[in-house]
Tab-separated table of N, CA and C in Angstrom:
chain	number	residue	atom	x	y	z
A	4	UNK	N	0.836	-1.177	0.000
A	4	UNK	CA	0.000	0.000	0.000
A	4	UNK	C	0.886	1.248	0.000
A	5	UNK	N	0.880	2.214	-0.922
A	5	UNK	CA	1.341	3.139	-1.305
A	5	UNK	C	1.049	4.457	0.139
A	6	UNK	N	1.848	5.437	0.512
A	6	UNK	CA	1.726	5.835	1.750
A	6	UNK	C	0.853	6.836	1.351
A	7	UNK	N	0.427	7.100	0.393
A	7	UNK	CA	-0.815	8.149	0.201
A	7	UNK	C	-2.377	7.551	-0.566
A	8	UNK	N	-2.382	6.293	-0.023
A	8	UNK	CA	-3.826	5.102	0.220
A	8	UNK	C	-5.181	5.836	0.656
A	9	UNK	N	-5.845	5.365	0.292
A	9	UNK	CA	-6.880	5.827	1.128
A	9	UNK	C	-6.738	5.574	2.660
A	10	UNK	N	-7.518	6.219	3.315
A	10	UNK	CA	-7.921	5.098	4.773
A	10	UNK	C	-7.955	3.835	4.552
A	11	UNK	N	-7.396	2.823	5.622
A	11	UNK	CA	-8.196	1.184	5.580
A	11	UNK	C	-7.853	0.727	7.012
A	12	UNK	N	-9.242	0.069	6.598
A	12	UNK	CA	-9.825	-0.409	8.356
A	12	UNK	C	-9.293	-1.854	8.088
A	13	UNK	N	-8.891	-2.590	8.502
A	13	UNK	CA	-8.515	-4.156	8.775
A	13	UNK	C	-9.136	-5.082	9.756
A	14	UNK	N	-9.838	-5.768	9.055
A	14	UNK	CA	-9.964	-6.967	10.662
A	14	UNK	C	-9.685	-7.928	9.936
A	15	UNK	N	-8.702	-8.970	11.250
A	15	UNK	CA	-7.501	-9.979	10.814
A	15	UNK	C	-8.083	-11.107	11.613
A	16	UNK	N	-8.706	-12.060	11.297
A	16	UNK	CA	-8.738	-13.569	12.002
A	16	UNK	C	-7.719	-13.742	12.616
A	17	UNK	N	-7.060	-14.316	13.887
A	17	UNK	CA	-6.014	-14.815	14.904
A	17	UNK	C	-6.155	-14.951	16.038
A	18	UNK	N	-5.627	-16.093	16.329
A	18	UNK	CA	-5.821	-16.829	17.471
A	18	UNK	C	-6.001	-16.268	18.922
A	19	UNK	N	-4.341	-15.701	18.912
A	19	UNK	CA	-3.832	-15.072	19.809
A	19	UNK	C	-4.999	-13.948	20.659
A	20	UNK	N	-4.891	-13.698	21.513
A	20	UNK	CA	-6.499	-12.355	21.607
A	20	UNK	C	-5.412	-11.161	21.447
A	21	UNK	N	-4.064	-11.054	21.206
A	21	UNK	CA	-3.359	-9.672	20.960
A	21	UNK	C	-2.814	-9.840	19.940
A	22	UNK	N	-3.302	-8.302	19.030
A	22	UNK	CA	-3.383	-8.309	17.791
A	22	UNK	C	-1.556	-7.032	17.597
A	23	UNK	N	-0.856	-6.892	18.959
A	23	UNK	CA	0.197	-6.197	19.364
A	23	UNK	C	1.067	-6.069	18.019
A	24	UNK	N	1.460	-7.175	17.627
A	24	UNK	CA	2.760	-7.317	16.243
A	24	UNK	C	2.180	-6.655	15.051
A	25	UNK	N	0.824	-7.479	14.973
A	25	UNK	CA	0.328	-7.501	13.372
A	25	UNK	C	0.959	-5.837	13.287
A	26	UNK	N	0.038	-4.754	13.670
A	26	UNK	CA	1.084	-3.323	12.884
A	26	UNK	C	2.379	-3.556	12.293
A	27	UNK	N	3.253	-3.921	12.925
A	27	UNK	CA	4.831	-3.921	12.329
A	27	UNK	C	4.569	-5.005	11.310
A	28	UNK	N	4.309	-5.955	11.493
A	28	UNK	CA	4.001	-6.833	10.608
A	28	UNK	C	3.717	-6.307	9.080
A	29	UNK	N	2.167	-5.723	9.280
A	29	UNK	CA	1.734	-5.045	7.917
A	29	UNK	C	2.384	-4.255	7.612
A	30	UNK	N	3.630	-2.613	8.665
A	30	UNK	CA	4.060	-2.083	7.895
A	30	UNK	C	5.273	-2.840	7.125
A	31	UNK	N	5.592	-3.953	7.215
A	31	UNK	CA	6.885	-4.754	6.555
A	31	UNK	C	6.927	-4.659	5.301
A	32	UNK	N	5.123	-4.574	4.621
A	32	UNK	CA	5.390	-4.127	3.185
A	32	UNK	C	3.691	-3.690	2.680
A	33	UNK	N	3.444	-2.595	3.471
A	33	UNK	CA	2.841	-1.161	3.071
A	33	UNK	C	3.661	-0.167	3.494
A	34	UNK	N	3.634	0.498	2.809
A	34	UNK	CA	4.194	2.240	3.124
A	34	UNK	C	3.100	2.907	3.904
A	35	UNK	N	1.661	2.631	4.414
A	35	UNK	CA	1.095	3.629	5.055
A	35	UNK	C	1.363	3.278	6.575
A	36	UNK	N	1.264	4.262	7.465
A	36	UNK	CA	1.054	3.500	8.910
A	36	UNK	C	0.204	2.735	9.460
A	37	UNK	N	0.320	2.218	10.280
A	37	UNK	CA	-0.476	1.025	10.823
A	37	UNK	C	-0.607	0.869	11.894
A	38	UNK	N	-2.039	1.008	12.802
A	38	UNK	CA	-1.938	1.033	14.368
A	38	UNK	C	-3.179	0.373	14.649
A	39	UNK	N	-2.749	-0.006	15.690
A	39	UNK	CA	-4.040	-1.096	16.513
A	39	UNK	C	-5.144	-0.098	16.824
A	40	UNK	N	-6.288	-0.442	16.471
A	40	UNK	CA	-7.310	0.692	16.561
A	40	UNK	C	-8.149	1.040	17.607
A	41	UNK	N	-8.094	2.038	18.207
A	41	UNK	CA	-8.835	2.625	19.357
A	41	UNK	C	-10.132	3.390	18.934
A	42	UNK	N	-11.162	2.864	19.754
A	42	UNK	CA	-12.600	4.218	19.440
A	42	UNK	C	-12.519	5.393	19.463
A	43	UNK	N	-12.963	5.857	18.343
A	43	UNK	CA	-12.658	7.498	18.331
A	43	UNK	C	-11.079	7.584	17.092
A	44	UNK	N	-10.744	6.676	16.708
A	44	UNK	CA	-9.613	6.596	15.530
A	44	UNK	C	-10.161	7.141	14.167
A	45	UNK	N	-9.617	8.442	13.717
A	45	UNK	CA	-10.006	9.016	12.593
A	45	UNK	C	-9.522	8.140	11.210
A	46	UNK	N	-10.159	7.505	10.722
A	46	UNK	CA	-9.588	7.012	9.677
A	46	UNK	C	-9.227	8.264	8.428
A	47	UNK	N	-7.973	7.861	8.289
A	47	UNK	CA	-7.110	8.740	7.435
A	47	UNK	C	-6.357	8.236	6.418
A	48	UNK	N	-6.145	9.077	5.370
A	48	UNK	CA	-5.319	8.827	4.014
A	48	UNK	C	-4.195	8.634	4.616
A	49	UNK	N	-3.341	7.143	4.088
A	49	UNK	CA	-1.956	6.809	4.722
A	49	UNK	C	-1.912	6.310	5.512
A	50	UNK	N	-2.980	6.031	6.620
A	50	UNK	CA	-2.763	4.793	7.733
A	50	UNK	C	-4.133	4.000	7.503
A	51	UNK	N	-3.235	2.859	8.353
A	51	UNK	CA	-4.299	1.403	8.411
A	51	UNK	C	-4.560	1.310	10.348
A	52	UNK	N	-5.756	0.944	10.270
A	52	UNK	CA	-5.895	0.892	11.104
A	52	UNK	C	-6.739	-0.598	11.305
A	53	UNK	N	-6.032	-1.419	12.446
A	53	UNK	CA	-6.280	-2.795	12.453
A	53	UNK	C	-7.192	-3.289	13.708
A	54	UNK	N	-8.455	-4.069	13.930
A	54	UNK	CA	-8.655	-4.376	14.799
A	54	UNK	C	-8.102	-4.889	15.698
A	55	UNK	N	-8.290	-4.164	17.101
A	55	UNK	CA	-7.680	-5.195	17.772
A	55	UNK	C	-8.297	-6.814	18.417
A	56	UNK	N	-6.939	-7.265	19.274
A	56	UNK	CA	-7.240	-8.969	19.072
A	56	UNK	C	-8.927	-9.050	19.908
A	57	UNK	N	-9.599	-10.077	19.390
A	57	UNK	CA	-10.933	-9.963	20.538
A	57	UNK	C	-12.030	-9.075	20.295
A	58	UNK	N	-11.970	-8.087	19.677
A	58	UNK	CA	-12.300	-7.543	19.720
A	58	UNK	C	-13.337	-7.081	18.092
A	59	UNK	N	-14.829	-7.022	17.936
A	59	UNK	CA	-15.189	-6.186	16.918
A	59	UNK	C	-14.993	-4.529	16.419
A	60	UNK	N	-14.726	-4.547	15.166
A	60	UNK	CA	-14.152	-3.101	14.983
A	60	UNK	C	-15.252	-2.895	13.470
A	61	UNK	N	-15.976	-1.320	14.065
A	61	UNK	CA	-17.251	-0.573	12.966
A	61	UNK	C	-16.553	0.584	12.685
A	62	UNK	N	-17.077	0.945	11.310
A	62	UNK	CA	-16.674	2.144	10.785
A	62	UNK	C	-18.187	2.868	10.792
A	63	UNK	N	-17.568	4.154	11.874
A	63	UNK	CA	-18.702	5.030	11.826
A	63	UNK	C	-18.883	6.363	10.901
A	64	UNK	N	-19.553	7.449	11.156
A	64	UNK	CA	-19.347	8.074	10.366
A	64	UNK	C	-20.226	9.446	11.032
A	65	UNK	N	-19.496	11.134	10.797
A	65	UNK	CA	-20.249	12.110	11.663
A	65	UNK	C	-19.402	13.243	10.821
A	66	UNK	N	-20.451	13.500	9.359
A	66	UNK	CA	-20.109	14.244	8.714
A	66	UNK	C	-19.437	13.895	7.377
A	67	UNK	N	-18.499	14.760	7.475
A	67	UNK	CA	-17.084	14.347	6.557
A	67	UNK	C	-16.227	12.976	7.072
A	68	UNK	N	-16.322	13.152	8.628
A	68	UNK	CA	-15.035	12.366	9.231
A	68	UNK	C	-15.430	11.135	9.612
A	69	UNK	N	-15.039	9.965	9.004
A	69	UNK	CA	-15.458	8.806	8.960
A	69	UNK	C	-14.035	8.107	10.403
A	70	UNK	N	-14.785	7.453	11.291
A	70	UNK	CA	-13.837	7.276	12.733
A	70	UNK	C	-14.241	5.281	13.045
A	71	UNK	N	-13.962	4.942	13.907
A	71	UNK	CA	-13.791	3.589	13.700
A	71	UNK	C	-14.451	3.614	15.698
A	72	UNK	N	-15.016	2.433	15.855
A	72	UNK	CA	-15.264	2.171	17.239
A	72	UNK	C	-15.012	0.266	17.458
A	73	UNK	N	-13.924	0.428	18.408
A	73	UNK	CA	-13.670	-0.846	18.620
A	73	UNK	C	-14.639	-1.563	20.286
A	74	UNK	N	-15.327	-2.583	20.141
A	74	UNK	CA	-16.486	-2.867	20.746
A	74	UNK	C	-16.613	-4.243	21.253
A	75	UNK	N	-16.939	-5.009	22.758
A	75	UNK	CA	-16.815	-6.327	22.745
A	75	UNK	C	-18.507	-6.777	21.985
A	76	UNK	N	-18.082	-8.061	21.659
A	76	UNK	CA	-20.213	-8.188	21.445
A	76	UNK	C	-20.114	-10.379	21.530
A	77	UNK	N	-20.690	-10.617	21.077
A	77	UNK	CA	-20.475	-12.558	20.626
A	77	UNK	C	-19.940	-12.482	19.516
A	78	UNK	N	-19.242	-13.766	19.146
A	78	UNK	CA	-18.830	-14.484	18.405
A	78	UNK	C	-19.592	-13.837	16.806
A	79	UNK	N	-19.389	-13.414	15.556
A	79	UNK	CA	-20.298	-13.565	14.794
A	79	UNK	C	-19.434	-14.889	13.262
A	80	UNK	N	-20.381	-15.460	13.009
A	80	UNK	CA	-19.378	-16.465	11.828
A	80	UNK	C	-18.239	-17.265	12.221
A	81	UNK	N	-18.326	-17.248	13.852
A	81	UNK	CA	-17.425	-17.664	14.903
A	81	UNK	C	-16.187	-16.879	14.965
A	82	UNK	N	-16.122	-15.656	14.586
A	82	UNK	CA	-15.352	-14.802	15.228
A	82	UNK	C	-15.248	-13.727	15.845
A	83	UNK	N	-14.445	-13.077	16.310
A	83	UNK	CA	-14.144	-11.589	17.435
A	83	UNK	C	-13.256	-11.933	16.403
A	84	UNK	N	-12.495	-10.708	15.930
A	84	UNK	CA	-13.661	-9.685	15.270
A	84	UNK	C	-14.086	-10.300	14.252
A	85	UNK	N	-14.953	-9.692	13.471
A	85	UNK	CA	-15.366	-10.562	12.615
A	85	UNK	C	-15.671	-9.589	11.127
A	86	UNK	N	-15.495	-10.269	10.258
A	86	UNK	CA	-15.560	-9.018	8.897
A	86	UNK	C	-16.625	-8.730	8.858
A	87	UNK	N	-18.006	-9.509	8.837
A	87	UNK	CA	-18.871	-9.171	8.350
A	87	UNK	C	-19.866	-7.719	9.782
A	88	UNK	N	-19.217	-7.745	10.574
A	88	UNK	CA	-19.576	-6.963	11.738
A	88	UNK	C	-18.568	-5.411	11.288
A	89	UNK	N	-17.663	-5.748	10.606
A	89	UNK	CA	-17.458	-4.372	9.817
A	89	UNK	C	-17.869	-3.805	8.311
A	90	UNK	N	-18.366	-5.356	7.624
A	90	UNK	CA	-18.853	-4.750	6.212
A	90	UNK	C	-20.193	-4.484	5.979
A	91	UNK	N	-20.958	-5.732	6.502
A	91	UNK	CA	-22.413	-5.347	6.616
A	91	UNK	C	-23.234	-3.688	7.049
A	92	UNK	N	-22.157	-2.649	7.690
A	92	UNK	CA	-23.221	-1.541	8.034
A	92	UNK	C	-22.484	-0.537	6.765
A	93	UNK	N	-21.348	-1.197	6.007
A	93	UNK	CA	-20.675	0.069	5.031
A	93	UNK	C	-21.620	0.458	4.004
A	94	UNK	N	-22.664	0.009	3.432
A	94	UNK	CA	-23.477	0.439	2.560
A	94	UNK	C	-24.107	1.833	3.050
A	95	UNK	N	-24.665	1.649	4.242
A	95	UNK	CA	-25.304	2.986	4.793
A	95	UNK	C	-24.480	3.743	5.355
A	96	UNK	N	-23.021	3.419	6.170
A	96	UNK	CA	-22.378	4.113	6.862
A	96	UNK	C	-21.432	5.330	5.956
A	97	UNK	N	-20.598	4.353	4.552
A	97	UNK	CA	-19.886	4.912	3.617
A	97	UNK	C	-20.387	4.969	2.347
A	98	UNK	N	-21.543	4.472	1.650
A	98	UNK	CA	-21.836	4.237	0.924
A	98	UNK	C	-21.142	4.096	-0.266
A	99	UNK	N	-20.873	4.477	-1.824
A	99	UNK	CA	-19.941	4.649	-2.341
A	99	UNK	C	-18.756	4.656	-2.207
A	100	UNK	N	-18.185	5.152	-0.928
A	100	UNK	CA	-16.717	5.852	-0.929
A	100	UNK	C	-15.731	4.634	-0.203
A	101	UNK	N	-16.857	3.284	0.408
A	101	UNK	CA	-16.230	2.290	0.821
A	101	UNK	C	-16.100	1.057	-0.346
A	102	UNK	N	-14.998	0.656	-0.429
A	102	UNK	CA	-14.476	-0.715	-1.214
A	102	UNK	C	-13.945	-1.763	-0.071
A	103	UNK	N	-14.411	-2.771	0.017
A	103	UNK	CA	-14.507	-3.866	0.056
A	103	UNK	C	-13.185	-4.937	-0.046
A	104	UNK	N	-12.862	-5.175	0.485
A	104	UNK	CA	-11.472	-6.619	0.194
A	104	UNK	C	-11.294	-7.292	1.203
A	105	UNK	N	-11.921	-8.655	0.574
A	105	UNK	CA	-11.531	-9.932	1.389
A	105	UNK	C	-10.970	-11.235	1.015
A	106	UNK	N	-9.939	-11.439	1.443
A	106	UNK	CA	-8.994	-12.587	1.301
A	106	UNK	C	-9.186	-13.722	2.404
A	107	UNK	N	-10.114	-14.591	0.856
A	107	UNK	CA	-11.167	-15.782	1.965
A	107	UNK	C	-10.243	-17.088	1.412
A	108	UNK	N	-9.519	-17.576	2.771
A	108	UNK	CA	-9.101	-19.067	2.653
A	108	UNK	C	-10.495	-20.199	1.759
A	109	UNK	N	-11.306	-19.662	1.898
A	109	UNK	CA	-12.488	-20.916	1.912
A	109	UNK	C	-12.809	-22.082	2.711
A	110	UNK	N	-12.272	-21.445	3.558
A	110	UNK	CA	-12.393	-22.250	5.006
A	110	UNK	C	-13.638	-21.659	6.117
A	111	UNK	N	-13.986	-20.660	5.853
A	111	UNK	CA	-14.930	-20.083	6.447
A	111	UNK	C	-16.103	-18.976	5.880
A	112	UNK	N	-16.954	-18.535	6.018
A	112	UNK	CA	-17.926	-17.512	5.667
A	112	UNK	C	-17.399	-16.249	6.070
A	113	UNK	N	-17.104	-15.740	7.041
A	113	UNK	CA	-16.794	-14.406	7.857
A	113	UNK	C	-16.811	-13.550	6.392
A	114	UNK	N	-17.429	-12.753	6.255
A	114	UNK	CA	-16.999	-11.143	5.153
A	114	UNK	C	-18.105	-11.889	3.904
A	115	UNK	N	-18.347	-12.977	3.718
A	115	UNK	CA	-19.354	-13.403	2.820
A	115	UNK	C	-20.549	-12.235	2.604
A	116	UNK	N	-21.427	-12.621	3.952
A	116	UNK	CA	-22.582	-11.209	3.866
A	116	UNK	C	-22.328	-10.062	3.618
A	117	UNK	N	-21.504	-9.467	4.272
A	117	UNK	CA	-20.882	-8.418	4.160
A	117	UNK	C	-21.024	-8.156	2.139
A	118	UNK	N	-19.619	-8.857	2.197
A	118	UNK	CA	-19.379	-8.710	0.646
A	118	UNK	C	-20.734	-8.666	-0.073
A	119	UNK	N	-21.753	-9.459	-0.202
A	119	UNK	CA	-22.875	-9.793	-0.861
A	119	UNK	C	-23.670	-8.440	-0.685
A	120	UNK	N	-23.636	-7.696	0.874
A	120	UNK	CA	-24.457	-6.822	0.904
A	120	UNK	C	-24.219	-5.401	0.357
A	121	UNK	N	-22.902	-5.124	0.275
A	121	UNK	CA	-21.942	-3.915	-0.698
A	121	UNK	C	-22.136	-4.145	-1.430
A	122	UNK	N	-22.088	-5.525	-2.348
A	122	UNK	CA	-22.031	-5.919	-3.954
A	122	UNK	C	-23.804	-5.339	-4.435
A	123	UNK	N	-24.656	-5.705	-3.362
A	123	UNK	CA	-26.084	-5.456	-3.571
A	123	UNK	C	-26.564	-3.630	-3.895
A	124	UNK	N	-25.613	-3.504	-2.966
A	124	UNK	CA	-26.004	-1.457	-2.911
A	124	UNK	C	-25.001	-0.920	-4.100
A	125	UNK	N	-24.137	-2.222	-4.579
A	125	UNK	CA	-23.494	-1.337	-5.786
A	125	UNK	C	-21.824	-0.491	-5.310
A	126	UNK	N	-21.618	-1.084	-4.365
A	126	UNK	CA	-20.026	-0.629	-4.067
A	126	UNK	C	-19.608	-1.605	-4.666
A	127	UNK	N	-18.125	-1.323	-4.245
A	127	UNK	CA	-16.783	-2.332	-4.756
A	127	UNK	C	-15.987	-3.041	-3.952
A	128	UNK	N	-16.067	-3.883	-4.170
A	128	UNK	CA	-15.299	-5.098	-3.273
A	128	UNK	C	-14.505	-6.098	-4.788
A	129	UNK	N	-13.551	-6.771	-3.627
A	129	UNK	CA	-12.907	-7.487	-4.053
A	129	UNK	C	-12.597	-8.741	-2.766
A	130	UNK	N	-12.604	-10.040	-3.935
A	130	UNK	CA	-12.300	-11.294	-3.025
A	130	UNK	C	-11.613	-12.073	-3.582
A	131	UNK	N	-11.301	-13.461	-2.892
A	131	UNK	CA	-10.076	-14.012	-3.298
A	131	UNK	C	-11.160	-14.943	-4.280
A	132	UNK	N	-10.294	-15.143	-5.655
A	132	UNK	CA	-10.855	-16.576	-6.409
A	132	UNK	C	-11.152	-17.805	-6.149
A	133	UNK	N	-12.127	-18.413	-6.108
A	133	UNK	CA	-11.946	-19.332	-5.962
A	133	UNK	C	-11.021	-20.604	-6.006
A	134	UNK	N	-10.735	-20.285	-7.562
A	134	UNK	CA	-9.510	-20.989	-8.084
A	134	UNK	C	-7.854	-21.285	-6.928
A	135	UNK	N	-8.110	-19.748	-6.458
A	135	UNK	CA	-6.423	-19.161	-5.273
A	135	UNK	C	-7.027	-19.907	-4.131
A	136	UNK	N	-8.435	-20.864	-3.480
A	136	UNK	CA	-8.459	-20.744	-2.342
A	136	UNK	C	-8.262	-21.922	-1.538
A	137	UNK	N	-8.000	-22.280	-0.852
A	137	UNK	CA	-7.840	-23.228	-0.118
A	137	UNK	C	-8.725	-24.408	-0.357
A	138	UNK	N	-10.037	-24.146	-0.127
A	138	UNK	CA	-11.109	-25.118	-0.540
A	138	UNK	C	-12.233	-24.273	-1.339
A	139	UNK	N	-13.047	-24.485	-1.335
A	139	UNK	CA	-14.136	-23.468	-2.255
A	139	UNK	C	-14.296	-21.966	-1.793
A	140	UNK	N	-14.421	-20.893	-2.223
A	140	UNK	CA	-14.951	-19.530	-1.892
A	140	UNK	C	-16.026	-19.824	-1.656
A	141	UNK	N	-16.694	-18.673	-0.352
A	141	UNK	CA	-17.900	-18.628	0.070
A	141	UNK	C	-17.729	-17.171	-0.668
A	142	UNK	N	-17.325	-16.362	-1.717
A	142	UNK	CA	-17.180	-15.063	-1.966
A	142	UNK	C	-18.680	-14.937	-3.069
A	143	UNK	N	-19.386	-13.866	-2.321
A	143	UNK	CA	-20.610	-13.692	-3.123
A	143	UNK	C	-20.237	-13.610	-4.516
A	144	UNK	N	-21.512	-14.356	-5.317
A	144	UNK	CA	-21.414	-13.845	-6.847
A	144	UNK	C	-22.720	-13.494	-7.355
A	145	UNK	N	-22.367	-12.934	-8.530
A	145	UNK	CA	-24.018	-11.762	-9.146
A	145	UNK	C	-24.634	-12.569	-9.669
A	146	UNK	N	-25.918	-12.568	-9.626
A	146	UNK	CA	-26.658	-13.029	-9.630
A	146	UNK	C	-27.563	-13.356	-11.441
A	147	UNK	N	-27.635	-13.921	-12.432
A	147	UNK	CA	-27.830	-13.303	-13.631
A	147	UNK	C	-29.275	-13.249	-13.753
A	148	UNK	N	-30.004	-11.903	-14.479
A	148	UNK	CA	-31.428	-11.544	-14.451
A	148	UNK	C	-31.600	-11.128	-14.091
C-alpha cells in the first residue's frame, strides 16, 4: 500500500487475543502507517488501522469524518472480530466511498454477507478466487437476471 492510500480499516482472524505485532508486521510491506485501533480513531489517508485482538471493529461516520469504534459483542461467523460486523453496516455508513477486500481461505464464511451486501447497494469489493483458495470460496457472486 502506497503511503498516500486511502484510509483502511482491517480486521484480521487470529488466534492469539493480541493483535500487538500484526502493525509492524503489515508495515513490513505497506508504506502507510499502521496502528491497533482505538474508538474514536479518525480514519485517514496513509494509515491502516487494524482491529484489535478480541475484539469487533465498525466504521462510523459524523459528517465528513469517517472514525472507527472498537467494541466487545459474541462471536459472529465464529469470530471476534469478525468481517462481516465491519462490512455489513458500510453500505449505509460509507456508501460509495467504501471498497470492500476480502482474502477468503475458503475455510470459512466471515466477510461473505458483508461482501454480498456492498455488492447489492453497488459498491466495490474485491475477493479471493476461488480458483487461489484453499477449498471453495464462500465469496458472493451476481446473480444473472
Amino acid at each position: 500500500m502506497p503511503a498516500d492510500s486511502p484510509g483502511i480499516v482491517i480486521v484480521q482472524h487470529i488466534r492469539n487475543s493480541s493483535h500487538a505485532p500484526l502493525p509492524i508486521a503489515w508495515t513490513a510491506f505497506a508504506e502507510v502507517s499502521v496502528k491497533e485501533a482505538e474508538t474514536n480513531d479518525t480514519v485517514l489517508r496513509g494509515r491502516a488501522l487494524i482491529a484489535p485482538g478480541n475484539h469487533h471493529l465498525l466504521l462510523k461516520r459524523s459528517g465528513a469524518r469517517y472514525y472507527v469504534e472498537v467494541k466487545d459483542g459474541p462471536l459472529v461467523c465464529r469470530h471476534r472480530p469478525s468481517v462481516d460486523v465491519l462490512f455489513v453496516p458500510l453500505p449505509a455508513t460509507a456508501g460509495q466511498n467504501a471498497v470492500g477486500a476480502s482474502i477468503m481461505t475458503g475455510m470459512g464464511d466471515d466477510g461473505a454477507r458483508g461482501m454480498l451486501e456492498m455488492m447489492q447497494a453497488g459498491g466495490l469489493h474485491h475477493c479471493a478466487d476461488e480458483a487461489t483458495c484453499v477449498w471453495s470460496s464462500p465469496c458472493p457472486r451476481r446473480q444473472s437476471g
